[in-house]
PDB file of C-alpha atoms in Angstrom:
ATOM      1  CA  LEU E 762      17.337  22.169  20.644  1.00  0.00           C
ATOM      2  CA  GLU E 763      17.555  24.828  23.343  1.00  0.00           C
ATOM      3  CA  THR E 764      17.216  27.493  20.656  1.00  0.00           C
ATOM      4  CA  ASP E 765      14.157  25.701  19.221  1.00  0.00           C
ATOM      5  CA  VAL E 766      12.521  25.512  22.659  1.00  0.00           C
ATOM      6  CA  GLN E 767      13.241  29.187  23.385  1.00  0.00           C
ATOM      7  CA  THR E 768      11.829  30.199  20.001  1.00  0.00           C
ATOM      8  CA  LEU E 769       8.664  28.218  20.736  1.00  0.00           C
ATOM      9  CA  GLN E 770       8.343  29.822  24.181  1.00  0.00           C
ATOM     10  CA  ASP E 771       8.880  33.326  22.779  1.00  0.00           C
ATOM     11  CA  ASP E 772       6.263  32.947  20.039  1.00  0.00           C
ATOM     12  CA  VAL E 773       3.778  30.277  21.124  1.00  0.00           C
ATOM     13  CA  THR E 774       0.852  32.458  19.977  1.00  0.00           C
ATOM     14  CA  GLY E 775       2.198  32.679  16.414  1.00  0.00           C
ATOM     15  CA  LEU E 776       2.856  28.972  15.853  1.00  0.00           C
ATOM     16  CA  GLY E 777      -0.126  28.599  13.542  1.00  0.00           C
ATOM     17  CA  SER E 778       1.819  30.249  10.734  1.00  0.00           C
ATOM     18  CA  VAL E 779       5.102  28.336  11.093  1.00  0.00           C
ATOM     19  CA  ASN E 780       5.900  24.847   9.788  1.00  0.00           C
ATOM     20  CA  LEU E 781       7.847  23.200  12.624  1.00  0.00           C
ATOM     21  CA  CYS E 782       8.797  20.228  10.425  1.00  0.00           C
ATOM     22  CA  LYS E 783      12.427  20.232   9.328  1.00  0.00           C
ATOM     23  CA  ASP E 784      13.007  19.565   5.594  1.00  0.00           C
ATOM     24  CA  PRO E 785       9.366  18.868   4.647  1.00  0.00           C
ATOM     25  CA  THR E 786      10.349  18.480   0.972  1.00  0.00           C
ATOM     26  CA  PHE E 787      12.843  15.685   1.724  1.00  0.00           C
ATOM     27  CA  LEU E 788      15.826  17.340   0.080  1.00  0.00           C
ATOM     28  CA  ILE E 789      18.480  16.213   2.598  1.00  0.00           C
ATOM     29  CA  TRP E 790      19.481  12.528   2.597  1.00  0.00           C
ATOM     30  CA  ALA E 791      23.028  12.768   3.979  1.00  0.00           C
ATOM     31  CA  ALA E 792      23.263   9.000   4.649  1.00  0.00           C
ATOM     32  CA  GLY E 793      22.078   8.052   1.142  1.00  0.00           C
ATOM     33  CA  ASP E 794      18.797   7.484  -0.675  1.00  0.00           C
ATOM     34  CA  ALA E 795      18.043   4.152   1.043  1.00  0.00           C
ATOM     35  CA  LEU E 796      18.456   5.324   4.661  1.00  0.00           C
ATOM     36  CA  ALA E 797      16.241   7.711   6.631  1.00  0.00           C
ATOM     37  CA  PRO E 798      16.527  11.317   5.457  1.00  0.00           C
ATOM     38  CA  THR E 799      18.295  13.839   7.681  1.00  0.00           C
ATOM     39  CA  HIS E 800      16.040  14.942  10.594  1.00  0.00           C
ATOM     40  CA  TRP E 801      13.956  11.756  10.324  1.00  0.00           C
ATOM     41  CA  THR E 802      14.133   8.305  11.946  1.00  0.00           C
ATOM     42  CA  LEU E 803      12.865   5.033  10.478  1.00  0.00           C
ATOM     43  CA  SER E 804      11.959   2.198  12.844  1.00  0.00           C
ATOM     44  CA  GLY E 805      10.216  -1.163  12.698  1.00  0.00           C
ATOM     45  CA  ALA E 806      11.427  -4.693  12.006  1.00  0.00           C
ATOM     46  CA  GLY E 807      11.964  -5.097   8.276  1.00  0.00           C
ATOM     47  CA  ALA E 808      11.083  -1.455   7.520  1.00  0.00           C
ATOM     48  CA  ALA E 809      12.582   0.067   4.379  1.00  0.00           C
ATOM     49  CA  ILE E 810      12.823   3.608   3.074  1.00  0.00           C
ATOM     50  CA  ALA E 811      13.785   5.117  -0.253  1.00  0.00           C
ATOM     51  CA  ARG E 812      13.994   8.565  -1.750  1.00  0.00           C
ATOM     52  CA  ALA E 813      11.550   9.033  -4.609  1.00  0.00           C
ATOM     53  CA  GLY E 814      11.130  11.905  -7.033  1.00  0.00           C
ATOM     54  CA  THR E 815      12.697  13.887  -9.836  1.00  0.00           C
ATOM     55  CA  GLY E 816      15.596  12.176 -11.600  1.00  0.00           C
ATOM     56  CA  LEU E 817      15.246   8.887  -9.685  1.00  0.00           C
ATOM     57  CA  ALA E 818      14.019   5.457 -10.799  1.00  0.00           C
ATOM     58  CA  ASP E 819      10.814   6.021  -8.791  1.00  0.00           C
ATOM     59  CA  THR E 820       9.554   9.478  -9.847  1.00  0.00           C
ATOM     60  CA  THR E 821       6.586   9.526  -7.463  1.00  0.00           C
ATOM     61  CA  ARG E 822       6.245  12.851  -5.617  1.00  0.00           C
ATOM     62  CA  LYS E 823       3.675  15.494  -4.733  1.00  0.00           C
ATOM     63  CA  VAL E 824       5.337  18.585  -3.146  1.00  0.00           C
ATOM     64  CA  GLY E 825       8.778  19.632  -4.361  1.00  0.00           C
ATOM     65  CA  ALA E 826      11.245  17.387  -6.156  1.00  0.00           C
ATOM     66  CA  PHE E 827      11.320  14.489  -3.644  1.00  0.00           C
ATOM     67  CA  CYS E 828       9.306  12.495  -1.125  1.00  0.00           C
ATOM     68  CA  ALA E 829       9.880   9.576   1.246  1.00  0.00           C
ATOM     69  CA  LYS E 830       8.751   6.051   0.287  1.00  0.00           C
ATOM     70  CA  VAL E 831       8.225   3.832   3.366  1.00  0.00           C
ATOM     71  CA  THR E 832       7.578   0.095   3.257  1.00  0.00           C
ATOM     72  CA  ALA E 833       6.663  -1.946   6.335  1.00  0.00           C
ATOM     73  CA  GLY E 834       8.105  -5.443   6.527  1.00  0.00           C
ATOM     74  CA  GLY E 835       8.237  -8.564   8.623  1.00  0.00           C
ATOM     75  CA  GLY E 836       4.640  -8.077   9.728  1.00  0.00           C
ATOM     76  CA  ALA E 837       5.689  -5.176  11.992  1.00  0.00           C
ATOM     77  CA  PRO E 838       4.649  -1.536  11.570  1.00  0.00           C
ATOM     78  CA  ALA E 839       7.147   0.916  10.093  1.00  0.00           C
ATOM     79  CA  TYR E 840       7.411   4.399  11.568  1.00  0.00           C
ATOM     80  CA  LEU E 841       8.970   7.403   9.871  1.00  0.00           C
ATOM     81  CA  LEU E 842       9.196  10.044  12.570  1.00  0.00           C
ATOM     82  CA  GLN E 843      10.689  13.389  13.358  1.00  0.00           C
ATOM     83  CA  SER E 844      11.385  14.471  16.936  1.00  0.00           C
ATOM     84  CA  LEU E 845      10.524  18.101  17.511  1.00  0.00           C
ATOM     85  CA  LEU E 846      11.254  17.871  21.236  1.00  0.00           C
ATOM     86  CA  THR E 847      12.948  15.013  23.102  1.00  0.00           C
ATOM     87  CA  ALA E 848      12.846  14.021  26.764  1.00  0.00           C
ATOM     88  CA  GLY E 849      15.891  16.225  27.292  1.00  0.00           C
ATOM     89  CA  SER E 850      14.405  19.305  25.639  1.00  0.00           C
ATOM     90  CA  TYR E 851      10.664  19.056  26.353  1.00  0.00           C
ATOM     91  CA  ASP E 852       9.222  21.966  28.317  1.00  0.00           C
ATOM     92  CA  ASP E 853       5.772  21.783  29.893  1.00  0.00           C
ATOM     93  CA  PHE E 854       4.719  25.175  28.503  1.00  0.00           C
ATOM     94  CA  LEU E 855       3.187  23.150  25.629  1.00  0.00           C
ATOM     95  CA  ASP E 856       0.958  21.062  27.925  1.00  0.00           C
ATOM     96  CA  GLY E 857      -2.692  21.409  26.934  1.00  0.00           C
ATOM     97  CA  LEU E 858      -2.002  23.001  23.550  1.00  0.00           C
ATOM     98  CA  ASP E 859      -3.285  21.520  20.300  1.00  0.00           C
ATOM     99  CA  VAL E 860      -0.805  20.592  17.586  1.00  0.00           C
ATOM    100  CA  SER E 861      -1.794  19.448  14.098  1.00  0.00           C
ATOM    101  CA  LEU E 862       0.036  17.522  11.406  1.00  0.00           C
ATOM    102  CA  GLY E 863      -0.995  17.551   7.773  1.00  0.00           C
ATOM    103  CA  ALA E 864       0.733  15.825   4.854  1.00  0.00           C
ATOM    104  CA  TRP E 865       0.215  14.443   1.388  1.00  0.00           C
ATOM    105  CA  VAL E 866       0.145  10.639   1.544  1.00  0.00           C
ATOM    106  CA  TRP E 867      -0.072   8.048  -1.246  1.00  0.00           C
ATOM    107  CA  SER E 868      -0.894   4.366  -0.742  1.00  0.00           C
ATOM    108  CA  ASP E 869      -2.171   1.450  -2.781  1.00  0.00           C
ATOM    109  CA  THR E 870      -3.597  -0.417   0.226  1.00  0.00           C
ATOM    110  CA  ALA E 871      -6.634   0.687   2.224  1.00  0.00           C
ATOM    111  CA  ALA E 872      -6.486   1.219   5.997  1.00  0.00           C
ATOM    112  CA  GLU E 873      -2.728   0.690   6.439  1.00  0.00           C
ATOM    113  CA  ILE E 874      -1.149   4.172   6.352  1.00  0.00           C
ATOM    114  CA  THR E 875      -1.797   6.846   9.006  1.00  0.00           C
ATOM    115  CA  LEU E 876      -0.218  10.027  10.349  1.00  0.00           C
ATOM    116  CA  TYR E 877       0.452  10.273  14.069  1.00  0.00           C
ATOM    117  CA  ILE E 878       1.597  12.580  16.855  1.00  0.00           C
ATOM    118  CA  ASP E 879       3.127  11.160  20.056  1.00  0.00           C
ATOM    119  CA  ASP E 880       3.911  13.201  23.177  1.00  0.00           C
ATOM    120  CA  GLY E 881       5.273  10.369  25.324  1.00  0.00           C
ATOM    121  CA  ALA E 882       2.111  10.190  27.449  1.00  0.00           C
ATOM    122  CA  ALA E 883      -0.557   9.965  24.739  1.00  0.00           C
ATOM    123  CA  ASN E 884      -0.767   9.805  20.970  1.00  0.00           C
ATOM    124  CA  SER E 885      -3.221  10.517  18.192  1.00  0.00           C
ATOM    125  CA  SER E 886      -3.582   9.053  14.698  1.00  0.00           C
ATOM    126  CA  SER E 887      -5.331  10.248  11.570  1.00  0.00           C
ATOM    127  CA  ALA E 888      -7.934   8.300   9.701  1.00  0.00           C
ATOM    128  CA  ALA E 889      -6.250   5.749   7.434  1.00  0.00           C
ATOM    129  CA  HIS E 890      -5.487   6.371   3.772  1.00  0.00           C
ATOM    130  CA  VAL E 891      -8.171   4.925   1.489  1.00  0.00           C
ATOM    131  CA  GLY E 892      -5.602   3.020  -0.601  1.00  0.00           C
ATOM    132  CA  ASP E 893      -6.745   4.203  -3.998  1.00  0.00           C
ATOM    133  CA  ASN E 894      -3.337   4.964  -5.592  1.00  0.00           C
ATOM    134  CA  VAL E 895      -4.039   8.703  -5.283  1.00  0.00           C
ATOM    135  CA  TRP E 896      -2.370  11.421  -3.196  1.00  0.00           C
ATOM    136  CA  GLN E 897      -4.600  12.243  -0.236  1.00  0.00           C
ATOM    137  CA  TRP E 898      -4.201  15.223   2.144  1.00  0.00           C
ATOM    138  CA  MET E 899      -4.361  13.717   5.626  1.00  0.00           C
ATOM    139  CA  THR E 900      -4.471  15.441   9.009  1.00  0.00           C
ATOM    140  CA  VAL E 901      -4.328  14.650  12.706  1.00  0.00           C
ATOM    141  CA  THR E 902      -4.739  16.995  15.688  1.00  0.00           C
ATOM    142  CA  HIS E 903      -3.453  16.155  19.148  1.00  0.00           C
ATOM    143  CA  THR E 904      -3.877  17.896  22.516  1.00  0.00           C
ATOM    144  CA  ILE E 905      -0.545  17.688  24.319  1.00  0.00           C
ATOM    145  CA  ASP E 906      -0.977  15.747  27.557  1.00  0.00           C
ATOM    146  CA  ALA E 907      -0.016  17.214  30.954  1.00  0.00           C
ATOM    147  CA  GLY E 908       2.347  14.251  31.373  1.00  0.00           C
ATOM    148  CA  ALA E 909       4.068  14.781  28.011  1.00  0.00           C
ATOM    149  CA  THR E 910       7.807  14.113  27.777  1.00  0.00           C
ATOM    150  CA  LYS E 911       8.488  14.603  24.057  1.00  0.00           C
ATOM    151  CA  LEU E 912       6.865  15.618  20.793  1.00  0.00           C
ATOM    152  CA  ASN E 913       7.258  13.266  17.816  1.00  0.00           C
ATOM    153  CA  PHE E 914       5.252  13.141  14.607  1.00  0.00           C
ATOM    154  CA  GLY E 915       5.242  11.167  11.388  1.00  0.00           C
ATOM    155  CA  MET E 916       3.745   8.371   9.342  1.00  0.00           C
ATOM    156  CA  LYS E 917       2.945   4.768  10.262  1.00  0.00           C
ATOM    157  CA  ALA E 918       2.694   1.888   7.780  1.00  0.00           C
ATOM    158  CA  VAL E 919       1.333  -1.454   9.035  1.00  0.00           C
ATOM    159  CA  ALA E 920       1.885  -5.068   7.896  1.00  0.00           C
ATOM    160  CA  THR E 921       3.606  -4.916   4.484  1.00  0.00           C
ATOM    161  CA  ALA E 922       2.088  -1.581   3.463  1.00  0.00           C
ATOM    162  CA  LEU E 923       3.767   0.887   1.130  1.00  0.00           C
ATOM    163  CA  GLY E 924       3.239   4.616   1.603  1.00  0.00           C
ATOM    164  CA  TYR E 925       4.718   7.854   0.281  1.00  0.00           C
ATOM    165  CA  LEU E 926       4.974  10.971   2.463  1.00  0.00           C
ATOM    166  CA  SER E 927       5.243  14.437   0.929  1.00  0.00           C
ATOM    167  CA  GLY E 928       5.106  17.977   2.298  1.00  0.00           C
ATOM    168  CA  PRO E 929       4.434  17.310   6.000  1.00  0.00           C
ATOM    169  CA  THR E 930       3.393  20.407   7.938  1.00  0.00           C
ATOM    170  CA  LEU E 931       3.314  20.538  11.748  1.00  0.00           C
TER     171      LEU E 931
END
């Protein structure tokens, strides 16, 4: 992470052209197709994840050969997140800057799937997916708070919602 932070500090003006998301095409699932992909964390009581795409039982995908299928469960929200910077690596040079997340999202239920960015002091969420069984490009922009301690981003599914995430770009 020190290398990542130094790279960000060295080139903060050129970040607009770099995708800071690791493995945005969901190719790496070192723990298996039913556990969170490498570089990602799944949380939430009853939450489930599965790899979907080419050559699998569920062939749903938008960008590349694979995507992540997230299902909330137990009435609790499910979060699929990636930590760009943690409490141990966060540097306040990012305070006050805007960061945006865009991704292709699919859902069959209205108002239950959103994208989010969390800096440890404040967070921002996108408008919810319309739930029309169609891939929708969703975005959220967040101004990093002066009290920020981390930088996480991802997708949130509420209640028992099902959502697919493909091609996230931070």
